[in-house]
mmCIF file of C-alpha atoms in Angstrom:
data_model
loop_
_atom_site.group_PDB
_atom_site.id
_atom_site.type_symbol
_atom_site.label_atom_id
_atom_site.label_comp_id
_atom_site.label_asym_id
_atom_site.label_seq_id
_atom_site.Cartn_x
_atom_site.Cartn_y
_atom_site.Cartn_z
ATOM 1 C CA MET A 166 111.109 87.106 93.962
ATOM 2 C CA SER A 167 109.168 83.994 94.894
ATOM 3 C CA GLU A 168 107.192 82.133 92.242
ATOM 4 C CA VAL A 169 104.268 81.854 94.675
ATOM 5 C CA PHE A 170 101.956 84.818 95.250
ATOM 6 C CA VAL A 171 99.547 85.311 98.151
ATOM 7 C CA PHE A 172 97.046 88.153 98.570
ATOM 8 C CA LEU A 173 96.999 89.049 102.255
ATOM 9 C CA GLY A 174 95.709 91.887 104.437
ATOM 10 C CA PRO A 175 94.248 92.133 107.957
ATOM 11 C CA THR A 176 93.705 88.401 108.507
ATOM 12 C CA LEU A 177 97.338 87.488 109.175
ATOM 13 C CA PRO A 178 100.471 89.642 109.617
ATOM 14 C CA ARG A 179 102.984 89.175 106.816
ATOM 15 C CA ALA A 180 105.764 88.297 109.259
ATOM 16 C CA GLU A 181 103.711 85.365 110.561
ATOM 17 C CA ALA A 182 102.701 84.337 107.060
ATOM 18 C CA ALA A 183 106.321 84.276 105.941
ATOM 19 C CA LEU A 184 107.073 81.675 108.623
ATOM 20 C CA GLU A 185 104.556 79.337 106.995
ATOM 21 C CA LEU A 186 105.373 79.792 103.297
ATOM 22 C CA ASP A 187 108.088 81.280 101.101
ATOM 23 C CA ALA A 188 105.952 83.572 98.950
ATOM 24 C CA THR A 189 105.562 87.070 97.605
ATOM 25 C CA PHE A 190 102.845 88.605 99.769
ATOM 26 C CA LEU A 191 100.686 91.173 98.022
ATOM 27 C CA PRO A 192 97.946 93.515 99.330
ATOM 28 C CA PRO A 193 94.329 92.307 99.441
ATOM 29 C CA VAL A 194 93.183 91.205 96.001
ATOM 30 C CA ALA A 195 91.087 93.468 93.796
ATOM 31 C CA GLN A 196 89.717 93.162 90.292
ATOM 32 C CA GLY A 197 92.494 92.638 87.763
ATOM 33 C CA ASP A 198 95.145 91.548 90.262
ATOM 34 C CA VAL A 199 94.957 87.839 89.423
ATOM 35 C CA ILE A 200 95.310 88.695 85.710
ATOM 36 C CA ARG A 201 98.497 90.619 86.533
ATOM 37 C CA VAL A 202 99.881 87.795 88.662
ATOM 38 C CA CYS A 203 99.228 85.272 85.889
ATOM 39 C CA ALA A 204 101.595 87.254 83.661
ATOM 40 C CA GLU A 205 104.390 86.272 86.096
ATOM 41 C CA LYS A 206 103.707 82.564 85.370
ATOM 42 C CA PRO A 207 103.493 81.631 89.066
ATOM 43 C CA LYS A 208 103.654 78.143 90.519
ATOM 44 C CA ALA A 209 100.623 78.937 92.679
ATOM 45 C CA ILE A 210 98.345 81.750 93.824
ATOM 46 C CA GLY A 211 96.778 82.066 97.278
ATOM 47 C CA ILE A 212 93.904 84.377 98.167
ATOM 48 C CA VAL A 213 93.140 85.269 101.777
ATOM 49 C CA ASP A 214 91.963 88.894 101.851
ATOM 50 C CA GLY A 215 90.307 91.010 99.185
ATOM 51 C CA PHE A 216 88.897 94.480 98.680
ATOM 52 C CA PHE A 217 85.180 95.091 98.170
ATOM 53 C CA GLU A 218 82.618 97.923 98.228
ATOM 54 C CA SER A 219 84.830 100.923 97.301
ATOM 55 C CA VAL A 220 87.094 98.831 95.049
ATOM 56 C CA PRO A 221 85.831 96.272 92.502
ATOM 57 C CA SER A 222 86.253 92.749 93.905
ATOM 58 C CA VAL A 223 88.342 90.071 92.243
ATOM 59 C CA TRP A 224 86.500 88.733 89.210
ATOM 60 C CA HIS A 225 85.533 85.066 89.128
ATOM 61 C CA LYS A 226 86.656 84.896 85.520
ATOM 62 C CA GLU A 227 90.229 85.903 86.279
ATOM 63 C CA ILE A 228 90.497 83.025 88.748
ATOM 64 C CA LEU A 229 89.058 80.696 86.101
ATOM 65 C CA PHE A 230 91.665 82.074 83.686
ATOM 66 C CA ALA A 231 94.438 81.097 86.113
ATOM 67 C CA LEU A 232 92.974 77.632 86.646
ATOM 68 C CA HIS A 233 92.592 77.096 82.903
ATOM 69 C CA ALA A 234 96.265 78.066 82.491
ATOM 70 C CA GLY A 235 97.237 75.298 84.931
ATOM 71 C CA ILE A 236 98.011 77.612 87.858
ATOM 72 C CA PRO A 237 96.656 76.244 91.143
ATOM 73 C CA VAL A 238 94.634 78.822 93.080
ATOM 74 C CA PHE A 239 94.026 78.384 96.811
ATOM 75 C CA GLY A 240 91.532 80.287 98.952
ATOM 76 C CA ALA A 241 90.735 80.607 102.648
ATOM 77 C CA SER A 242 89.499 82.795 105.479
ATOM 78 C CA SER A 243 87.925 85.807 103.806
ATOM 79 C CA MET A 244 87.559 86.715 100.123
ATOM 80 C CA GLY A 245 89.548 83.546 99.432
ATOM 81 C CA ALA A 246 86.969 81.394 101.202
ATOM 82 C CA LEU A 247 84.087 83.093 99.365
ATOM 83 C CA ARG A 248 85.621 82.614 95.923
ATOM 84 C CA ALA A 249 86.752 79.053 96.694
ATOM 85 C CA ALA A 250 83.239 78.085 97.775
ATOM 86 C CA GLU A 251 81.914 79.418 94.474
ATOM 87 C CA LEU A 252 84.664 78.017 92.255
ATOM 88 C CA HIS A 253 85.714 74.728 93.858
ATOM 89 C CA PRO A 254 83.729 72.765 91.224
ATOM 90 C CA PHE A 255 86.092 74.335 88.654
ATOM 91 C CA GLY A 256 89.273 73.430 90.524
ATOM 92 C CA MET A 257 89.932 76.244 93.004
ATOM 93 C CA ILE A 258 91.266 74.704 96.215
ATOM 94 C CA GLY A 259 89.493 75.857 99.366
ATOM 95 C CA VAL A 260 91.014 75.346 102.805
ATOM 96 C CA GLY A 261 89.651 75.714 106.320
ATOM 97 C CA ALA A 262 86.471 75.787 108.364
ATOM 98 C CA ILE A 263 85.148 79.019 106.847
ATOM 99 C CA PHE A 264 85.483 77.744 103.291
ATOM 100 C CA GLU A 265 83.754 74.488 104.290
ATOM 101 C CA ALA A 266 80.870 76.391 105.920
ATOM 102 C CA TYR A 267 80.273 78.446 102.775
ATOM 103 C CA ARG A 268 80.674 75.421 100.528
ATOM 104 C CA ASP A 269 78.152 73.418 102.541
ATOM 105 C CA GLY A 270 75.640 76.265 102.818
ATOM 106 C CA ARG A 271 75.971 76.740 106.579
ATOM 107 C CA LEU A 272 77.136 80.299 105.876
ATOM 108 C CA GLU A 273 75.779 82.477 103.073
ATOM 109 C CA ASP A 274 76.279 86.164 103.886
ATOM 110 C CA ASP A 275 79.456 87.924 102.737
ATOM 111 C CA ASP A 276 79.407 90.098 105.867
ATOM 112 C CA GLU A 277 80.385 87.035 107.939
ATOM 113 C CA VAL A 278 84.032 87.599 106.970
ATOM 114 C CA ALA A 279 84.022 91.372 106.419
ATOM 115 C CA VAL A 280 86.036 93.702 108.665
ATOM 116 C CA VAL A 281 87.133 97.321 108.705
ATOM 117 C CA HIS A 282 90.901 97.692 108.698
ATOM 118 C CA GLY A 283 93.597 100.338 108.833
ATOM 119 C CA PRO A 284 96.052 101.269 106.081
ATOM 120 C CA ALA A 285 98.792 99.167 104.519
ATOM 121 C CA GLU A 286 101.488 101.303 106.181
ATOM 122 C CA LEU A 287 100.300 100.027 109.570
ATOM 123 C CA GLY A 288 99.904 96.419 108.422
ATOM 124 C CA TYR A 289 96.136 96.499 107.802
ATOM 125 C CA PRO A 290 95.128 96.396 111.509
ATOM 126 C CA ALA A 291 91.588 95.047 111.958
ATOM 127 C CA LEU A 292 89.261 97.674 113.440
ATOM 128 C CA SER A 293 86.209 95.431 113.792
ATOM 129 C CA GLU A 294 85.625 91.731 114.484
ATOM 130 C CA ALA A 295 84.584 89.203 111.850
ATOM 131 C CA MET A 296 81.292 87.436 112.556
ATOM 132 C CA VAL A 297 82.878 84.051 111.846
ATOM 133 C CA ASN A 298 85.341 84.705 114.676
ATOM 134 C CA ILE A 299 82.548 85.722 117.034
ATOM 135 C CA ARG A 300 80.561 82.580 116.208
ATOM 136 C CA ARG A 301 83.541 80.317 116.918
ATOM 137 C CA THR A 302 84.460 82.146 120.118
ATOM 138 C CA LEU A 303 80.907 81.975 121.467
ATOM 139 C CA ALA A 304 80.677 78.266 120.587
ATOM 140 C CA ASP A 305 83.851 77.692 122.624
ATOM 141 C CA ALA A 306 82.472 79.753 125.514
ATOM 142 C CA VAL A 307 79.299 77.653 125.584
ATOM 143 C CA ALA A 308 81.304 74.408 125.352
ATOM 144 C CA GLU A 309 83.455 75.521 128.303
ATOM 145 C CA ARG A 310 80.324 76.589 130.227
ATOM 146 C CA VAL A 311 81.448 80.193 130.498
ATOM 147 C CA VAL A 312 77.978 81.196 129.317
ATOM 148 C CA SER A 313 74.769 79.232 128.893
ATOM 149 C CA ARG A 314 73.609 78.090 125.467
ATOM 150 C CA ASP A 315 70.781 80.650 125.551
ATOM 151 C CA VAL A 316 73.079 83.574 126.383
ATOM 152 C CA GLY A 317 75.557 82.423 123.746
ATOM 153 C CA PHE A 318 72.783 82.361 121.159
ATOM 154 C CA ARG A 319 71.531 85.823 122.208
ATOM 155 C CA LEU A 320 75.038 87.305 122.002
ATOM 156 C CA GLU A 321 75.491 85.764 118.561
ATOM 157 C CA SER A 322 72.200 87.268 117.379
ATOM 158 C CA ILE A 323 73.124 90.691 118.747
ATOM 159 C CA ALA A 324 76.495 90.624 116.978
ATOM 160 C CA LYS A 325 74.940 89.492 113.702
ATOM 161 C CA GLU A 326 72.450 92.360 113.746
ATOM 162 C CA LEU A 327 75.263 94.911 113.957
ATOM 163 C CA PRO A 328 76.678 96.394 110.729
ATOM 164 C CA TYR A 329 79.998 94.695 110.034
ATOM 165 C CA ARG A 330 81.799 98.019 110.495
ATOM 166 C CA ASP A 331 80.526 98.266 114.106
ATOM 167 C CA ARG A 332 80.868 94.607 115.004
ATOM 168 C CA GLY A 333 82.921 93.779 118.077
ATOM 169 C CA TYR A 334 82.742 92.087 121.455
ATOM 170 C CA GLY A 335 82.578 95.318 123.440
ATOM 171 C CA ARG A 336 79.626 96.675 121.468
ATOM 172 C CA ALA A 337 77.792 93.347 121.632
ATOM 173 C CA LEU A 338 78.291 93.095 125.396
ATOM 174 C CA ARG A 339 77.019 96.632 125.996
ATOM 175 C CA LEU A 340 73.907 95.951 123.944
ATOM 176 C CA ALA A 341 73.398 92.644 125.763
ATOM 177 C CA ALA A 342 73.548 94.418 129.111
ATOM 178 C CA ASP A 343 71.031 97.011 127.899
ATOM 179 C CA LEU A 344 68.702 94.153 126.896
ATOM 180 C CA GLY A 345 68.922 92.655 130.384
ATOM 181 C CA LEU A 346 70.979 89.517 129.734
ATOM 182 C CA PRO A 347 72.364 87.984 132.966
ATOM 183 C CA ALA A 348 75.090 90.281 134.293
ATOM 184 C CA ASP A 349 77.066 87.430 135.871
ATOM 185 C CA GLU A 350 77.339 85.539 132.580
ATOM 186 C CA LEU A 351 78.296 88.657 130.645
ATOM 187 C CA ALA A 352 80.985 89.441 133.234
ATOM 188 C CA ALA A 353 82.293 85.869 133.068
ATOM 189 C CA PHE A 354 82.468 86.014 129.270
ATOM 190 C CA LYS A 355 84.249 89.374 129.338
ATOM 191 C CA ALA A 356 86.845 88.019 131.792
ATOM 192 C CA TRP A 357 87.329 84.833 129.741
ATOM 193 C CA LEU A 358 87.555 86.620 126.397
ATOM 194 C CA PRO A 359 91.220 87.756 126.346
ATOM 195 C CA ALA A 360 92.475 84.167 126.615
ATOM 196 C CA GLY A 361 89.468 82.396 125.110
ATOM 197 C CA ARG A 362 88.903 84.439 121.939
ATOM 198 C CA PHE A 363 89.518 82.363 118.803
ATOM 199 C CA ASP A 364 90.526 83.885 115.468
ATOM 200 C CA GLN A 365 89.067 81.444 112.937
ATOM 201 C CA LYS A 366 90.134 83.573 109.976
ATOM 202 C CA ARG A 367 93.766 83.622 111.068
ATOM 203 C CA ASP A 368 93.735 79.889 111.792
ATOM 204 C CA ASP A 369 92.344 79.129 108.342
ATOM 205 C CA ALA A 370 94.906 81.400 106.664
ATOM 206 C CA ARG A 371 97.746 79.511 108.323
ATOM 207 C CA ARG A 372 96.191 76.211 107.247
ATOM 208 C CA MET A 373 96.023 77.412 103.653
ATOM 209 C CA LEU A 374 99.667 78.470 103.628
ATOM 210 C CA ARG A 375 100.734 75.115 105.097
ATOM 211 C CA THR A 376 98.608 73.278 102.529
ATOM 212 C CA MET A 377 100.240 75.257 99.734
ATOM 213 C CA ARG A 378 103.710 74.505 101.092
ATOM 214 C CA ARG A 379 103.040 70.767 101.344
ATOM 215 C CA GLN A 380 101.611 70.539 97.846
ATOM 216 C CA LEU A 381 104.436 72.567 96.335
ATOM 217 C CA ASP A 382 107.144 70.687 98.277
ATOM 218 C CA ARG A 383 106.010 67.346 96.908
ATOM 219 C CA ASN A 384 105.103 68.713 93.472
ATOM 220 C CA ALA A 385 101.608 67.297 93.913
ATOM 221 C CA ALA A 386 99.575 67.050 90.742
ATOM 222 C CA MET A 387 96.836 69.672 90.643
ATOM 223 C CA PRO A 388 93.354 68.974 89.278
ATOM 224 C CA GLU A 389 93.153 69.455 85.532
ATOM 225 C CA ALA A 390 90.812 72.225 84.417
ATOM 226 C CA ARG A 391 87.758 70.566 82.897
ATOM 227 C CA PHE A 392 85.876 73.542 81.576
ATOM 228 C CA HIS A 393 85.922 75.715 78.503
ATOM 229 C CA PHE A 394 87.238 79.234 79.066
ATOM 230 C CA GLU A 395 85.181 81.640 76.998
ATOM 231 C CA ARG A 396 87.113 84.652 75.727
ATOM 232 C CA THR A 397 84.728 87.588 75.360
ATOM 233 C CA ALA A 398 85.148 91.206 74.326
ATOM 234 C CA LEU A 399 84.845 92.206 78.001
ATOM 235 C CA TRP A 400 87.586 89.747 78.919
ATOM 236 C CA ASP A 401 89.876 91.012 76.161
ATOM 237 C CA ARG A 402 89.401 94.555 77.440
ATOM 238 C CA ALA A 403 90.210 93.461 81.000
ATOM 239 C CA MET A 404 93.424 91.857 79.733
ATOM 240 C CA ARG A 405 94.441 95.044 77.910
ATOM 241 C CA GLU A 406 93.674 97.249 80.891
ATOM 242 C CA ALA A 407 95.543 95.133 83.441
ATOM 243 C CA ALA A 408 98.637 97.134 84.348
ATOM 244 C CA PRO A 409 101.942 95.422 85.234
ATOM 245 C CA LEU A 410 102.073 93.930 88.736
ATOM 246 C CA ALA A 411 103.415 96.356 91.368
ATOM 247 C CA MET A 412 105.701 94.548 93.810
#
């Protein structure tokens, strides 16, 4: 078993991730999972995907616990980007354009990275499109003059107004047509989309895995934790309730 653990779900297939980094790939992170991984005394932890809504999300304090123990924690793309943007002042290492956008305040809403996905047995197939991917794809379409800046902005607004569970290019294009956006530009975008679509989340996940590999290969010194970790009764209970890690 590898001494590096990465929480991964719909953002990047495990087979592709394994080409970038020798690691133990675990399901999307949930509350308590980082505590369990810390018991394995890992060399590093990476967070890409994470559960939310129906399952309690990974706790900030468990990431701080890992950092305080000297375990480098990397984040990108999805839940990893959100937590890294919040915890980079404490030493969590964020990677990629999505992390940078959250860190700098250009993105704020959690739904920007949220998707609906299928079960683990099928490899967590994404069943909706992340808003961050739509934004990047539309920016590329405008830059390549597939659509005008105004139509690109309108399509972006339409997609953002959709619930994340319903978000996708097909739905956005149908709504745009109903609203009377230029049919020729919508047709051009639809034809360009199969080759032009950009998956920013997947790109950032690969960048994080490569960053982890480089740092581990050269045994790079990680930032020293410069904060006091407060052990509370709630934390002690979380430690007791954390079951052994299921591989």
